[in-house]
Coordinates of C-alpha atoms and ligand atoms in Angstrom, one line a residue:
M27 CA 12.5 0.8 -29.1
G28 CA 11.1 1.5 -25.7
R29 CA 7.6 0.5 -24.7
I30 CA 4.7 2.8 -23.9
L31 CA 3.6 2.4 -20.2
G32 CA 0.0 3.1 -19.2
I33 CA -0.8 3.6 -15.5
I34 CA -4.3 3.5 -14.0
G35 CA -4.1 6.2 -11.3
G36 CA -1.8 9.3 -11.4
G37 CA -1.5 10.1 -7.7
Q38 CA 1.9 10.1 -5.8
L39 CA 2.5 6.4 -6.6
G40 CA 1.9 6.9 -10.3
M41 CA 4.1 9.9 -10.1
M42 CA 7.0 8.1 -8.6
I43 CA 6.6 5.2 -11.1
A44 CA 6.6 7.8 -13.9
E45 CA 9.8 9.3 -12.4
A46 CA 11.5 5.9 -12.3
A47 CA 10.4 5.3 -15.9
K48 CA 12.1 8.5 -17.0
K49 CA 15.4 7.0 -15.9
M50 CA 14.9 4.0 -18.2
P51 CA 14.4 5.7 -21.6
K52 CA 15.7 2.6 -23.5
E53 CA 12.9 0.4 -22.0
I54 CA 10.1 3.0 -21.6
S55 CA 9.6 5.7 -24.2
K56 CA 6.4 7.3 -22.8
V57 CA 4.1 7.2 -19.8
I58 CA 0.3 7.8 -20.0
V59 CA -1.8 7.9 -16.8
L60 CA -5.5 7.7 -16.4
D61 CA -6.7 9.9 -13.5
P62 CA -9.9 11.9 -12.9
T63 CA -8.0 14.9 -11.4
E64 CA -6.7 17.4 -14.0
N65 CA -3.0 18.1 -13.5
C66 CA -2.6 15.1 -11.2
P67 CA 0.8 14.4 -9.5
A68 CA 2.0 12.0 -12.3
S69 CA 1.2 14.5 -15.0
Q70 CA 3.4 17.0 -13.2
A71 CA 6.2 14.5 -13.5
G72 CA 5.8 14.5 -17.2
A73 CA 3.3 11.8 -17.9
E74 CA 0.6 12.3 -20.5
Q75 CA -2.9 12.2 -18.9
I76 CA -6.3 10.9 -19.9
V77 CA -8.7 12.7 -17.6
A78 CA -11.4 10.1 -16.7
D79 CA -12.6 8.0 -13.8
F80 CA -10.6 4.9 -12.9
K81 CA -13.5 2.7 -13.8
D82 CA -14.5 4.5 -17.1
K83 CA -14.5 1.6 -19.6
S84 CA -14.0 3.7 -22.8
A85 CA -11.1 5.5 -21.1
I86 CA -9.5 2.2 -20.1
L87 CA -9.9 1.0 -23.7
Q88 CA -8.3 4.2 -24.9
L89 CA -5.4 3.7 -22.5
A90 CA -5.0 0.1 -23.7
K91 CA -4.9 1.2 -27.3
E92 CA -2.3 3.9 -26.7
S93 CA -0.1 1.7 -24.4
D94 CA 2.0 -1.5 -24.8
I95 CA 1.8 -2.4 -21.1
I96 CA -0.6 -1.2 -18.4
T97 CA 0.0 -1.2 -14.6
Y98 CA -1.9 0.4 -11.8
E99 CA -1.4 2.3 -8.6
I100 CA -4.8 1.6 -7.1
E101 CA -6.4 -1.8 -6.4
S102 CA -10.0 -0.8 -6.9
G103 CA -9.9 -1.0 -10.7
D104 CA -12.4 -3.2 -12.5
S105 CA -10.7 -6.5 -13.1
E106 CA -13.3 -7.6 -15.7
V107 CA -12.7 -4.5 -17.8
L108 CA -9.0 -5.0 -17.5
K109 CA -9.4 -8.6 -18.6
S110 CA -11.4 -7.5 -21.6
V111 CA -8.5 -5.3 -22.8
Q112 CA -5.8 -7.9 -22.1
G113 CA -5.3 -8.6 -25.8
I114 CA -4.8 -5.0 -26.7
A115 CA -2.1 -4.2 -24.1
E116 CA -0.3 -6.4 -21.5
I117 CA -1.7 -5.9 -18.0
E118 CA 0.6 -6.4 -15.0
P119 CA -0.1 -7.6 -12.4
S120 CA -2.7 -9.7 -14.2
P121 CA -6.4 -9.0 -13.8
E122 CA -6.7 -12.6 -12.3
T123 CA -4.3 -11.7 -9.5
L124 CA -6.1 -8.3 -9.0
Y125 CA -9.4 -10.2 -8.8
I126 CA -8.2 -12.3 -5.9
I127 CA -6.6 -9.5 -4.0
Q128 CA -9.2 -6.8 -4.3
D129 CA -11.7 -8.9 -2.4
K130 CA -10.4 -9.3 1.2
F131 CA -12.3 -12.6 1.7
L132 CA -11.1 -14.2 -1.5
Q133 CA -7.6 -12.9 -0.7
K134 CA -7.5 -14.4 2.8
S135 CA -9.1 -17.7 1.6
F136 CA -6.4 -17.9 -1.1
L137 CA -3.7 -17.4 1.4
S138 CA -5.0 -19.8 4.0
D139 CA -5.6 -22.4 1.2
N140 CA -1.9 -22.1 0.5
N141 CA -0.9 -22.5 4.1
I142 CA 0.1 -18.9 4.6
P143 CA -0.8 -17.6 8.1
V144 CA -3.6 -15.1 8.4
P145 CA -5.9 -14.1 11.3
E146 CA -8.9 -16.3 11.8
F147 CA -11.7 -15.1 9.4
V148 CA -15.1 -16.0 8.0
K149 CA -17.6 -14.7 5.4
I150 CA -20.7 -13.0 6.7
S151 CA -23.9 -13.0 4.7
S152 CA -26.6 -11.5 7.1
I153 CA -27.1 -10.1 10.5
M154 CA -28.3 -13.5 11.7
D155 CA -25.2 -15.1 10.3
L156 CA -23.1 -12.5 12.1
K157 CA -24.7 -13.1 15.4
E158 CA -24.3 -16.9 14.9
K159 CA -20.6 -16.6 14.0
L160 CA -19.9 -14.3 16.9
K161 CA -20.8 -17.2 19.2
D162 CA -17.7 -18.9 18.0
F163 CA -15.5 -15.9 17.5
G164 CA -16.1 -14.1 20.8
Y165 CA -14.9 -10.4 21.2
P166 CA -13.2 -8.3 20.2
V167 CA -13.5 -8.8 16.4
L168 CA -13.4 -6.7 13.3
L169 CA -16.2 -6.6 10.8
K170 CA -14.7 -5.7 7.4
A171 CA -16.0 -4.7 4.0
R172 CA -14.7 -7.2 1.5
R173 CA -14.0 -4.6 -1.2
D174 CA -12.9 -1.0 -1.8
A175 CA -11.7 -0.2 1.7
Y176 CA -8.8 2.1 2.4
D177 CA -7.3 3.9 5.4
G178 CA -9.2 1.7 7.7
R179 CA -12.6 3.0 6.6
G180 CA -13.8 -0.4 5.8
N181 CA -13.3 -1.8 9.3
F182 CA -15.6 -1.7 12.4
K183 CA -14.3 -3.1 15.7
I184 CA -16.9 -4.8 17.8
D185 CA -16.1 -5.1 21.5
N186 CA -19.3 -6.4 22.8
E187 CA -22.8 -7.7 21.9
K188 CA -24.3 -4.2 22.2
Q189 CA -22.4 -2.9 19.2
V190 CA -23.3 -5.7 16.8
Q191 CA -26.4 -4.1 15.2
N192 CA -24.6 -0.7 14.7
A193 CA -21.6 -2.4 13.2
Y194 CA -23.8 -4.3 10.7
E195 CA -25.8 -1.2 9.7
Y196 CA -22.6 0.8 9.3
F197 CA -21.8 -1.2 6.1
N198 CA -25.2 -0.6 4.4
G199 CA -25.5 -3.9 2.7
Q200 CA -21.9 -4.3 1.5
N201 CA -20.4 -7.8 1.3
L202 CA -18.7 -8.5 4.6
M203 CA -16.3 -10.7 6.5
L204 CA -15.5 -11.1 10.2
E205 CA -12.0 -11.4 11.5
K206 CA -10.5 -12.1 15.0
F207 CA -8.9 -9.0 16.5
V208 CA -5.1 -9.5 16.7
P209 CA -3.5 -7.8 19.7
F210 CA -0.3 -7.4 17.7
R211 CA 3.1 -6.4 19.0
M212 CA 4.0 -4.6 15.8
E213 CA 2.8 -3.9 12.3
V214 CA 5.3 -4.7 9.7
S215 CA 5.5 -5.0 5.9
V216 CA 7.6 -6.5 3.1
I217 CA 7.8 -5.0 -0.3
A218 CA 8.2 -8.0 -2.6
A219 CA 8.6 -8.3 -6.3
R220 CA 8.1 -11.0 -8.9
N221 CA 9.1 -10.5 -12.5
T222 CA 7.2 -11.9 -15.5
K223 CA 9.8 -14.7 -15.7
G224 CA 9.1 -15.8 -12.1
Q225 CA 12.2 -14.3 -10.3
I226 CA 11.3 -13.2 -6.8
K227 CA 13.0 -10.7 -4.5
T228 CA 12.0 -9.1 -1.2
F229 CA 13.2 -5.9 0.4
P230 CA 14.0 -6.2 4.2
L231 CA 11.2 -6.1 6.7
V232 CA 10.1 -2.7 7.9
E233 CA 8.1 -1.5 10.8
N234 CA 5.0 0.6 10.3
I235 CA 3.4 3.1 12.8
H236 CA -0.1 4.1 12.1
E237 CA -2.2 7.0 13.5
E238 CA -5.9 6.9 13.0
N239 CA -5.5 4.0 10.6
I240 CA -3.2 6.0 8.3
L241 CA 0.5 5.2 7.9
R242 CA 2.5 7.8 9.7
E243 CA 6.1 6.4 9.9
T244 CA 8.0 3.5 8.4
L245 CA 11.2 2.4 10.1
A246 CA 13.7 0.5 8.0
P247 CA 14.7 -2.0 9.2
A248 CA 11.9 -3.2 11.6
R249 CA 13.1 -3.4 15.3
V250 CA 12.7 -7.1 15.6
S251 CA 15.1 -10.1 15.8
A252 CA 16.8 -11.5 12.7
D253 CA 14.6 -14.6 13.1
I254 CA 11.4 -12.7 12.8
S255 CA 12.6 -10.7 9.8
K256 CA 13.7 -13.9 8.1
K257 CA 10.3 -15.6 8.8
A258 CA 8.4 -12.6 7.5
E259 CA 10.5 -12.3 4.3
E260 CA 10.0 -16.0 3.7
I261 CA 6.3 -15.7 4.1
A262 CA 6.4 -12.8 1.6
S263 CA 8.4 -14.9 -0.9
K264 CA 6.0 -17.8 -0.6
T265 CA 3.1 -15.5 -1.1
M266 CA 4.6 -14.1 -4.3
S267 CA 5.3 -17.6 -5.6
V268 CA 1.7 -18.8 -5.2
L269 CA 0.1 -15.5 -6.3
K270 CA 2.0 -15.5 -9.6
G271 CA 1.4 -11.8 -10.4
A272 CA 4.2 -9.7 -11.8
G273 CA 5.1 -6.4 -10.2
V274 CA 5.8 -5.0 -6.8
F275 CA 3.4 -6.0 -4.0
G276 CA 3.1 -4.5 -0.5
I277 CA 2.5 -7.2 2.0
E278 CA 1.2 -5.9 5.4
M279 CA 1.7 -8.2 8.4
F280 CA 1.3 -8.4 12.1
V281 CA 3.9 -9.6 14.6
T282 CA 1.9 -11.3 17.3
Q283 CA 2.7 -11.4 21.1
E284 CA 4.1 -14.9 20.5
N285 CA 6.3 -13.6 17.6
N286 CA 4.3 -15.3 14.9
I287 CA 3.7 -13.5 11.6
L288 CA 0.2 -13.1 10.2
I289 CA -0.6 -11.4 6.9
N290 CA -3.1 -8.6 7.3
E291 CA -3.4 -7.7 3.6
I292 CA -1.7 -7.5 0.3
A293 CA -1.6 -4.4 -1.9
P294 CA -1.0 -5.4 -5.6
R295 CA 1.1 -2.3 -6.2
V296 CA 3.9 -0.2 -4.9
H297 CA 3.2 0.7 -1.3
N298 CA 3.7 3.7 1.0
S299 CA 5.8 1.6 3.4
G300 CA 8.3 1.2 0.5
H301 CA 9.0 4.9 -0.1
H302 CA 12.2 4.7 2.0
T303 CA 13.8 2.7 -0.8
L304 CA 14.1 5.9 -2.8
Q305 CA 17.2 6.6 -0.7
S306 CA 17.9 3.6 1.4
S307 CA 18.5 1.0 -1.4
T308 CA 20.2 0.9 -4.7
T309 CA 17.0 -0.1 -6.4
S310 CA 13.8 1.9 -5.4
Q311 CA 10.5 0.0 -5.2
F312 CA 9.4 2.0 -8.3
E313 CA 12.3 0.9 -10.4
Q314 CA 11.8 -2.6 -9.1
H315 CA 8.2 -2.6 -10.2
L316 CA 9.1 -1.5 -13.7
R317 CA 11.9 -4.2 -13.8
A318 CA 9.3 -6.8 -12.7
I319 CA 6.6 -5.9 -15.2
L320 CA 9.1 -5.5 -18.1
G321 CA 10.6 -8.9 -17.3
L322 CA 14.1 -7.5 -16.5
E323 CA 16.4 -8.9 -13.9
L324 CA 15.3 -7.6 -10.5
G325 CA 17.5 -5.1 -8.8
E326 CA 19.5 -5.4 -5.5
T327 CA 17.2 -5.0 -2.5
K328 CA 19.7 -4.7 0.3
L329 CA 19.1 -1.9 2.8
E330 CA 22.2 0.3 2.5
H331 CA 21.4 2.6 5.4
P332 CA 18.8 2.6 8.2
T333 CA 16.1 5.0 7.2
V334 CA 12.9 6.5 8.6
M335 CA 10.1 7.6 6.4
Y336 CA 7.6 10.2 7.7
N337 CA 4.4 11.0 5.9
I338 CA 3.4 14.7 5.6
L339 CA -0.4 14.7 6.1
G340 CA -2.9 17.5 5.8
P341 CA -3.8 18.9 9.2
K342 CA -7.3 18.3 10.5
S343 CA -7.8 22.1 11.1
F344 CA -8.4 23.2 7.5
E345 CA -9.0 22.4 3.9
G346 CA -7.4 24.5 1.2
R347 CA -4.2 25.9 -0.1
Y348 CA -1.1 25.6 2.1
K349 CA 2.3 27.3 2.2
P350 CA 5.1 25.7 0.3
I351 CA 7.2 23.4 2.4
E352 CA 11.0 23.6 2.0
L353 CA 13.7 21.9 3.8
S354 CA 17.5 21.8 3.4
E355 CA 19.2 19.3 5.8
S356 CA 21.8 16.8 5.0
H357 CA 20.7 13.2 4.7
V358 CA 17.0 14.3 4.8
Y359 CA 15.1 14.0 1.6
L360 CA 11.8 15.9 1.2
K361 CA 9.4 14.7 -1.5
M362 CA 6.2 16.7 -2.1
Y363 CA 3.5 15.3 -4.4
G364 CA 2.4 18.6 -6.1
K365 CA -1.1 18.6 -4.6
Q366 CA -2.5 22.1 -4.5
I367 CA -5.1 21.5 -1.8
S368 CA -4.6 20.2 1.7
K369 CA -7.4 18.1 3.2
P370 CA -7.5 16.5 6.7
L371 CA -5.1 13.6 6.7
R372 CA -4.4 13.8 3.0
K373 CA -1.0 12.5 2.0
L374 CA 0.8 15.6 0.7
G375 CA 4.4 14.4 0.7
H376 CA 7.0 12.5 2.8
V377 CA 10.5 12.8 4.1
N378 CA 13.2 10.2 4.3
L379 CA 15.8 10.5 7.0
V380 CA 18.8 8.4 6.1
G381 CA 21.2 7.3 8.7
N382 CA 24.9 8.1 7.9
N383 CA 28.1 7.3 9.7
G384 CA 26.6 4.4 11.6
E385 CA 23.7 6.5 12.9
T386 CA 21.1 4.2 14.6
L387 CA 17.4 4.3 14.1
E388 CA 17.0 5.8 17.6
K389 CA 19.3 8.7 16.6
I390 CA 17.3 9.2 13.4
L391 CA 14.0 9.2 15.3
E392 CA 15.4 11.9 17.6
K393 CA 16.3 14.0 14.5
L394 CA 12.8 13.4 13.1
E395 CA 11.3 15.2 16.1
L396 CA 13.2 18.4 15.1
I397 CA 12.4 18.0 11.4
K398 CA 8.6 17.6 12.1
K399 CA 8.5 21.2 13.3
K400 CA 10.1 22.4 10.1
I401 CA 7.7 20.6 7.8
S402 CA 4.4 21.3 9.5
V403 CA 1.6 22.2 7.0
Q404 CA 0.4 25.8 7.4
Q405 CA -2.7 27.3 5.7
G406 CA -1.5 29.7 3.0
Ligands
LIG24 P1 -5.3 0.6 4.5 O1 -5.8 1.3 3.3 O2 -4.7 1.5 5.6 O3 -4.5 -0.6 4.2 P2 -7.7 -0.9 5.0 O4 -9.0 -0.2 5.0 O5 -7.4 -1.8 3.8 O6 -6.6 0.1 5.3 P3 -6.8 -2.9 6.8 O7 -5.5 -2.9 6.3 O8 -7.6 -4.2 6.8 O9 -7.8 -1.8 6.3 O10 -6.8 -2.4 8.3 C1 -6.3 -1.1 8.7 C2 -5.7 -1.3 10.1 O11 -6.6 -1.8 11.0 C3 -4.4 -2.2 10.1 O12 -3.3 -1.5 9.6 C4 -4.4 -2.6 11.6 O13 -3.9 -1.5 12.3 C5 -5.9 -2.7 11.9 N1 -6.3 -4.1 11.8 C6 -6.8 -4.7 10.6 N2 -7.2 -6.0 10.8 C7 -6.9 -6.2 12.1 C8 -7.0 -7.4 13.0 N3 -7.5 -8.5 12.6 N4 -6.6 -7.2 14.3 C9 -6.1 -6.1 14.7 N5 -6.0 -5.0 14.0 C10 -6.4 -5.0 12.7
LIG25 MG1 -4.3 -2.1 5.1

């Protein structure tokens, strides 16, 4: 008999997990998602839905009662509530792992205690404390909210003394940390998996290009030397072995000017920079996540073809309905998330451009320029 899978969050990540689950009917008989938006993307992919806030205790309890195993597509869940339902359903990754990761200061402390390289960082407890610590750190630095940040909204870059007061007030009393600004050469990430039995596998290193703090393109593989890729993948494996959580994790890193690798942050879930695996690998990150939490042997992670993933974001010019986007091109895979309403910079879908016949990343990037025009989001 297959198991019933509960997912906290039914956005595009939950949707693609639900789609992967459909292909494993022997292991997973049903998917239920908890999401506040009626008709959320995952429910459109056939998952049952409990309509409630991600942090609604009684809804999480209901999800636990109706599921055999619970996972999540967002890291802002309440780890205490998850811990309290652990006896009712299995929770993967574990609430203990989530607790460490969802606080950026705890996460970085944990990594540095395990000799995993991160940018220099320190906890901040008051404006006086900040001013004191800036004497050591110098400028530029990033002041970061420890919790609940996304799309860069929890970061404030401080370039000089004049900005200190503003930066501190921006956060309105939230718990904070300070971090050295890294003038990185490239942003990269590794999608890593650890199954419940301790087996670990990593997908090859990819390169991430952000615009306004939002991921815009992922290039697989990253345009770095084999040495750098190997180093990053080893750091990712080591991270998975100390973290001990089961599931797929997105590990975001910087390549410094000196070609060192520093971890920026870990997402305890499938990650936007792993969407290319839907076409570039024999195992997608979504299937890998299910294999990991179910304790199955992890799938092959080799990159079969160089691939570029491009996010389709809502334009800044309007909020509302948009015209359907269609595309029919060989080796180009369009995936829309079924969101009715476009909002500025909202993730509406993505395309994967897969290299064939030895096409290089450079050739694929040229092709992307033509594709971009065909998939621009128009008010409708
Ligand atoms: P997201 O949801 O996009 O992951 P977030 O709010 O969790 O965002 P971070 O991942 O900490 O924020 O940072 C967002 C971006 O800010 C990074 O991708 C990177 O470009 C930049 N950044 C973060 N920390 C540093 C740093 N120490 N030095 C330089 N740039 C940084
Ligand atoms: Mg980030």
